[in-house]
Coordinates of C-alpha atoms in Angstrom, one line a residue:
X4 CA 8.7 5.6 22.0
X5 CA 5.3 3.6 22.2
X6 CA 5.1 0.7 19.8
X7 CA 2.3 2.3 17.7
X8 CA 4.1 5.6 17.4
X9 CA 7.0 6.3 15.0
X10 CA 8.4 9.1 12.9
X11 CA 5.9 8.5 10.1
X12 CA 3.4 10.3 12.3
X13 CA 5.4 13.6 11.7
X14 CA 3.8 13.6 8.2
X15 CA 0.6 15.0 9.7
X16 CA 2.1 18.1 11.2
X17 CA 4.1 18.7 8.0
X18 CA 0.9 18.5 6.0
X19 CA -0.8 21.0 8.3
X20 CA 2.2 23.4 8.0
X21 CA 2.1 23.1 4.2
X22 CA -1.6 23.9 4.1
X23 CA -1.2 27.0 6.4
X24 CA 1.7 28.3 4.3
X25 CA -0.2 27.7 1.0
X26 CA -3.2 29.7 2.4
X27 CA -0.9 32.6 3.5
X28 CA 1.0 32.8 0.3
X29 CA -2.2 32.5 -1.7
X30 CA -3.8 35.3 0.3
X31 CA -0.8 37.6 -0.4
X32 CA -0.8 36.6 -4.1
X33 CA -4.4 37.8 -4.4
X34 CA -3.2 41.4 -4.0
X35 CA -1.2 41.1 -7.3
X36 CA -3.1 38.6 -9.5
X37 CA -5.2 40.1 -12.3
X38 CA -7.7 37.4 -13.4
X39 CA -7.9 38.5 -17.0
X40 CA -6.8 36.4 -20.0
X41 CA -4.5 39.2 -21.2
X42 CA -3.0 40.1 -17.8
X43 CA -2.8 37.1 -15.5
X44 CA 0.3 35.6 -17.1
X45 CA 2.1 38.9 -16.8
X46 CA 0.9 39.5 -13.3
X47 CA 2.1 36.0 -12.1
X48 CA 5.5 36.3 -13.9
X49 CA 6.2 39.8 -12.8
X50 CA 9.8 40.9 -12.5
X51 CA 9.0 42.2 -9.0
X52 CA 10.9 39.8 -6.8
X53 CA 8.3 39.7 -4.0
X54 CA 5.6 38.5 -6.4
X55 CA 7.9 35.9 -8.0
X56 CA 9.0 34.6 -4.6
X57 CA 5.4 34.3 -3.4
X58 CA 4.5 32.2 -6.5
X59 CA 7.6 30.1 -6.3
X60 CA 7.0 29.4 -2.6
X61 CA 3.4 28.6 -3.3
X62 CA 4.4 26.2 -6.1
X63 CA 7.1 24.5 -4.0
X64 CA 4.8 24.0 -1.0
X65 CA 2.0 22.7 -3.3
X66 CA 4.4 20.0 -4.7
X67 CA 5.6 19.0 -1.3
X68 CA 2.0 18.9 0.0
X69 CA 1.2 16.1 -2.5
X70 CA 4.5 14.3 -1.8
X71 CA 3.7 14.3 1.9
X72 CA 0.1 13.4 1.2
X73 CA 1.0 10.3 -0.8
X74 CA 3.5 9.3 1.9
X75 CA 0.7 9.8 4.5
X76 CA -1.6 7.6 2.5
X77 CA 1.0 4.9 2.0
X78 CA 1.9 5.0 5.7
X79 CA -1.8 4.5 6.6
X80 CA -1.9 1.4 4.4
X81 CA 0.8 -0.3 6.6
X82 CA 0.0 1.1 10.0
X83 CA -3.6 2.3 10.5
X84 CA -6.4 0.1 11.6
X85 CA -9.4 -1.0 9.6
X86 CA -12.0 0.4 12.0
X87 CA -11.5 4.2 11.4
X88 CA -14.2 4.7 8.7
X89 CA -14.9 8.3 9.7
X90 CA -11.2 9.2 9.8
X91 CA -10.6 7.6 6.4
X92 CA -13.8 9.2 4.9
X93 CA -12.7 12.7 6.0
X94 CA -9.3 11.9 4.5
X95 CA -10.9 10.9 1.2
X96 CA -12.8 14.2 1.1
X97 CA -9.6 16.1 1.8
X98 CA -7.7 14.3 -1.0
X99 CA -10.5 15.2 -3.5
X100 CA -10.5 18.8 -2.3
X101 CA -6.7 19.1 -2.6
X102 CA -6.8 17.5 -6.1
X103 CA -9.5 20.0 -7.2
X104 CA -7.5 23.0 -5.7
X105 CA -4.3 21.8 -7.4
X106 CA -6.0 21.5 -10.8
X107 CA -7.5 24.9 -10.5
X108 CA -4.2 26.4 -9.5
X109 CA -2.5 24.7 -12.3
X110 CA -4.9 26.2 -14.8
X111 CA -4.7 29.8 -13.5
X112 CA -1.4 31.0 -14.9
X113 CA -2.5 30.3 -18.4
X114 CA 0.8 29.1 -19.6
X115 CA 1.0 27.0 -22.7
X116 CA 0.7 23.7 -20.9
X117 CA -1.8 24.7 -18.3
X118 CA -4.1 26.3 -20.9
X119 CA -4.4 23.1 -22.9
X120 CA -4.5 20.9 -19.8
X121 CA -7.5 23.0 -18.6
X122 CA -9.2 22.5 -22.0
X123 CA -8.7 18.7 -21.9
X124 CA -10.0 18.3 -18.3
X125 CA -12.9 20.7 -18.7
X126 CA -14.1 19.0 -21.9
X127 CA -14.6 15.8 -19.9
X128 CA -17.8 17.4 -18.6
X129 CA -19.3 16.9 -22.1
X130 CA -19.8 13.1 -21.4
X131 CA -22.6 14.1 -18.9
X132 CA -26.2 14.7 -19.9
X133 CA -26.4 18.4 -21.1
X134 CA -22.6 18.4 -20.9
X135 CA -22.1 20.9 -23.6
X136 CA -24.4 23.3 -21.9
X137 CA -22.7 22.8 -18.5
X138 CA -19.3 23.4 -20.2
X139 CA -20.6 26.6 -21.8
X140 CA -21.7 27.9 -18.4
X141 CA -18.4 26.9 -16.8
X142 CA -16.2 28.6 -19.4
X143 CA -18.6 31.5 -19.9
X144 CA -18.3 31.2 -23.6
X145 CA -17.0 28.9 -26.3
X146 CA -13.4 29.2 -25.3
X147 CA -11.3 30.1 -22.2
X148 CA -11.9 33.7 -21.3
X149 CA -11.7 36.1 -18.4
X150 CA -15.0 34.7 -17.2
X151 CA -13.5 31.2 -17.1
X152 CA -10.5 32.5 -15.1
X153 CA -12.7 34.3 -12.6
X154 CA -14.7 31.1 -12.1
X155 CA -11.5 29.1 -11.5
X156 CA -10.0 31.8 -9.3
X157 CA -13.1 31.9 -7.0
X158 CA -13.1 28.2 -6.6
X159 CA -9.3 28.1 -6.0
X160 CA -9.8 30.7 -3.3
X161 CA -12.8 29.1 -1.6
X162 CA -12.0 25.4 -1.6
X163 CA -8.9 25.7 0.6
X164 CA -11.0 27.5 3.2
X165 CA -13.5 24.6 3.1
X166 CA -10.6 22.2 3.5
X167 CA -9.6 23.9 6.7
X168 CA -13.0 22.8 8.2
X169 CA -12.5 19.2 7.0
X170 CA -8.9 19.2 8.4
X171 CA -10.3 20.2 11.8
X172 CA -12.9 17.4 11.6
X173 CA -10.1 15.0 10.5
X174 CA -8.0 15.9 13.6
X175 CA -11.0 15.7 15.9
X176 CA -11.9 12.2 14.6
X177 CA -8.3 11.1 14.7
X178 CA -7.8 12.0 18.3
X179 CA -11.2 11.2 19.7
X180 CA -11.0 7.6 18.4
X181 CA -7.3 7.0 19.2
X182 CA -6.8 5.9 15.6
X183 CA -3.1 5.2 15.9
X184 CA -4.1 1.8 17.1
X185 CA -3.6 -0.6 14.2
X186 CA -5.5 -3.4 15.9
X187 CA -8.7 -1.6 16.6
X188 CA -8.2 -2.0 20.3
X189 CA -8.6 1.2 22.2
X190 CA -7.4 1.5 25.8
X191 CA -5.8 4.1 28.0
X192 CA -3.2 1.5 28.9
X193 CA 0.2 2.5 27.6
X194 CA -0.9 6.0 26.6
X195 CA 1.7 8.7 26.8
X196 CA 1.6 12.5 26.6
X197 CA 2.7 14.3 23.4
X198 CA 3.9 17.3 25.4
X199 CA 6.8 18.1 25.6
X200 CA 9.0 15.5 24.0
X201 CA 7.0 14.6 20.9
X202 CA 6.1 18.2 20.3
X203 CA 9.8 19.0 20.1
X204 CA 10.2 16.1 17.7
X205 CA 7.5 17.7 15.5
X206 CA 9.2 21.0 15.7
X207 CA 12.5 19.5 14.7
X208 CA 11.0 18.0 11.5
X209 CA 9.2 21.2 10.7
X210 CA 12.5 23.1 11.0
X211 CA 14.2 20.6 8.7
X212 CA 11.3 20.8 6.3
X213 CA 11.7 24.6 6.1
X214 CA 15.4 24.2 5.5
X215 CA 14.7 22.0 2.4
X216 CA 12.1 24.5 1.2
X217 CA 14.4 27.5 1.6
X218 CA 17.2 25.7 -0.3
X219 CA 14.8 25.1 -3.2
X220 CA 13.4 28.6 -3.0
X221 CA 16.7 30.5 -3.1
X222 CA 19.0 28.1 -5.0
X223 CA 16.7 26.1 -7.2
X224 CA 13.5 28.2 -7.7
X225 CA 12.7 26.9 -11.2
X226 CA 13.2 23.2 -10.4
X227 CA 9.5 22.4 -9.8
X228 CA 8.0 24.5 -12.6
X229 CA 6.8 23.0 -15.8
X230 CA 9.2 24.6 -18.4
X231 CA 6.4 24.8 -21.1
X232 CA 4.4 27.0 -18.7
X233 CA 7.0 29.7 -19.1
X234 CA 5.4 30.3 -22.5
X235 CA 2.2 32.3 -22.6
X236 CA -0.8 30.4 -23.8
X237 CA -1.2 30.2 -27.5
X238 CA -4.8 29.1 -28.4
X239 CA -3.9 28.2 -32.0
X240 CA -0.8 26.1 -31.2
X241 CA -1.3 22.8 -29.4
X242 CA 1.7 21.3 -27.5
X243 CA 3.0 18.1 -29.0
X244 CA 2.4 16.3 -25.7
X245 CA 0.1 17.5 -22.8
X246 CA 1.0 16.6 -19.3
X247 CA -0.4 17.4 -15.9
X248 CA 1.6 18.0 -12.7
X249 CA 3.6 15.0 -11.5
X250 CA 1.2 14.1 -8.8
X251 CA -1.5 13.3 -11.3
X252 CA 0.6 11.2 -13.6
X253 CA -0.8 7.9 -12.3
X254 CA -4.4 9.0 -13.0
X255 CA -3.5 10.7 -16.3
X256 CA -1.8 7.4 -17.5
X257 CA -5.2 5.6 -17.0
X258 CA -7.1 8.5 -18.7
X259 CA -5.1 8.5 -21.9
X260 CA -4.7 4.7 -22.2
X261 CA -8.0 4.3 -24.0
X262 CA -9.6 6.3 -26.8
X263 CA -13.1 6.4 -25.3
X264 CA -13.6 9.5 -23.2
X265 CA -16.1 7.8 -21.0
X266 CA -14.0 4.8 -20.2
X267 CA -10.9 7.0 -19.7
X268 CA -12.8 9.1 -17.2
X269 CA -14.0 6.0 -15.3
X270 CA -10.5 4.7 -15.1
X271 CA -9.2 8.1 -13.9
X272 CA -11.8 8.3 -11.1
X273 CA -11.3 4.6 -10.1
X274 CA -7.5 5.0 -10.1
X275 CA -7.7 7.9 -7.6
X276 CA -10.2 6.1 -5.3
X277 CA -8.2 2.9 -5.3
X278 CA -5.7 4.7 -3.1
X279 CA -8.2 4.4 -0.3
X280 CA -9.5 0.8 -0.9
X281 CA -6.7 -0.7 1.3
X282 CA -8.2 1.2 4.3
X283 CA -11.4 -0.9 4.1
X284 CA -9.8 -4.3 3.5
X285 CA -9.6 -6.4 6.7
X286 CA -6.5 -8.2 5.3
X287 CA -3.3 -6.5 6.4
X288 CA -0.5 -7.9 4.2
X289 CA 2.7 -5.9 3.7
X290 CA 3.3 -7.8 0.5
X291 CA -0.1 -6.6 -0.8
X292 CA 0.6 -3.1 0.2
X293 CA 4.0 -3.1 -1.5
X294 CA 2.4 -4.3 -4.7
X295 CA 0.0 -1.3 -4.5
X296 CA 2.8 1.1 -3.9
X297 CA 5.0 -0.3 -6.7
X298 CA 2.0 -0.3 -9.1
X299 CA 1.3 3.4 -8.2
X300 CA 5.0 4.3 -8.9
X301 CA 5.1 2.5 -12.2
X302 CA 1.8 4.0 -13.4
X303 CA 3.2 7.5 -12.4
X304 CA 6.3 6.8 -14.5
X305 CA 4.3 5.7 -17.5
X306 CA 2.1 8.7 -17.2
X307 CA 5.2 10.9 -17.5
X308 CA 6.2 9.3 -20.7
X309 CA 5.0 10.4 -24.1
X310 CA 2.0 8.6 -25.5
X311 CA 3.7 5.9 -27.6
X312 CA 1.9 2.6 -28.1
X313 CA 4.3 0.6 -26.0
X314 CA 3.7 2.8 -23.0
X315 CA -0.1 2.8 -23.5
X316 CA -0.1 -1.0 -23.7
X317 CA 2.0 -1.2 -20.5
X318 CA -0.5 1.1 -18.8
X319 CA -3.5 -1.0 -19.9
X320 CA -1.8 -4.2 -18.6
X321 CA -0.7 -2.6 -15.3
X322 CA -4.1 -0.9 -14.8
X323 CA -5.8 -4.3 -15.4
X324 CA -3.6 -6.0 -12.9
X325 CA -4.0 -3.2 -10.4
X326 CA -7.8 -2.9 -10.7
X327 CA -8.3 -6.7 -10.9
X328 CA -6.3 -7.3 -7.7
X329 CA -8.5 -4.8 -5.8
X330 CA -11.6 -6.4 -7.3
X331 CA -10.4 -9.9 -6.3
X332 CA -9.7 -8.8 -2.8
X333 CA -13.1 -7.1 -2.4
X334 CA -14.8 -10.3 -3.7
X335 CA -12.9 -12.4 -1.2
X336 CA -13.7 -10.0 1.7
X337 CA -17.4 -10.0 0.9
X338 CA -17.7 -13.7 0.4
X339 CA -15.2 -15.1 2.9
X340 CA -15.0 -12.3 5.5
X341 CA -15.1 -14.5 8.6
X342 CA -12.6 -17.1 7.2
X343 CA -10.1 -14.4 6.2
X344 CA -10.2 -12.8 9.6
X345 CA -9.4 -16.1 11.2

């Protein structure tokens, strides 16, 4: 196997397979979903086994999509070069699109947790100028209604189709620039053909991936569902603790660590985009990358904990260390770029 090719590169094909399956299961689910406040919960939790299997498969693949996506990002920190700005930019756009689609899909069932999570996130719009008016148009009223669901449903349907175009551009930029080179040196010397051997390796991992999915689908179908979402939304009863899906825990930890809605939103956005800052830093240090990975995992753990003061203080401390380390590195790169490269 070439020195700059290893099994981490199978993550890309697994991500593509996940996106394709999600689009297919989503298109079939459209035939049964009723985007109405009174009917959508019943339509998604129907006793008809085909509908339930569709939703369960959709949920499992969505969870694995983000697991693979984070592994793909972490892999890129350690392996990819610093010269692939276009590839990384298309990856950032894809990440933002996937996060938006995941949030919209989380809100659609109108379970107890997703209902209140939807209210919390949508109300962040109010910090913008004319935010209350914007929120009124998004929700179609003063509370979540069938108009809100239709708006979310249309976006949840259209954004994955847009992401397909970005994925195609990501693949094109990836292969046209030979971005598996971690040194930024591109030459045909040492190139090898993917067909047939490496295609078979990809197919092996895809088959193994489906085996894991089928085990979860048929033996543990409820394992990746939020248990509170099995309760139909009750607008007059707020859950004791509100949590997003696990793949947003790190950002949610930053959001709720401060009382100010504006500062919380800034921390949330910055925490998500710090995932991509290592791509643009010309210092390749495995120790630094491990620090970022461990910080991400600890923030995710703290985001899954209830909002006690000790956890909030821990989040503030870790967030400060995480963000300050990025800020220090960016400062050093800007001011001592030539020295650092030597």
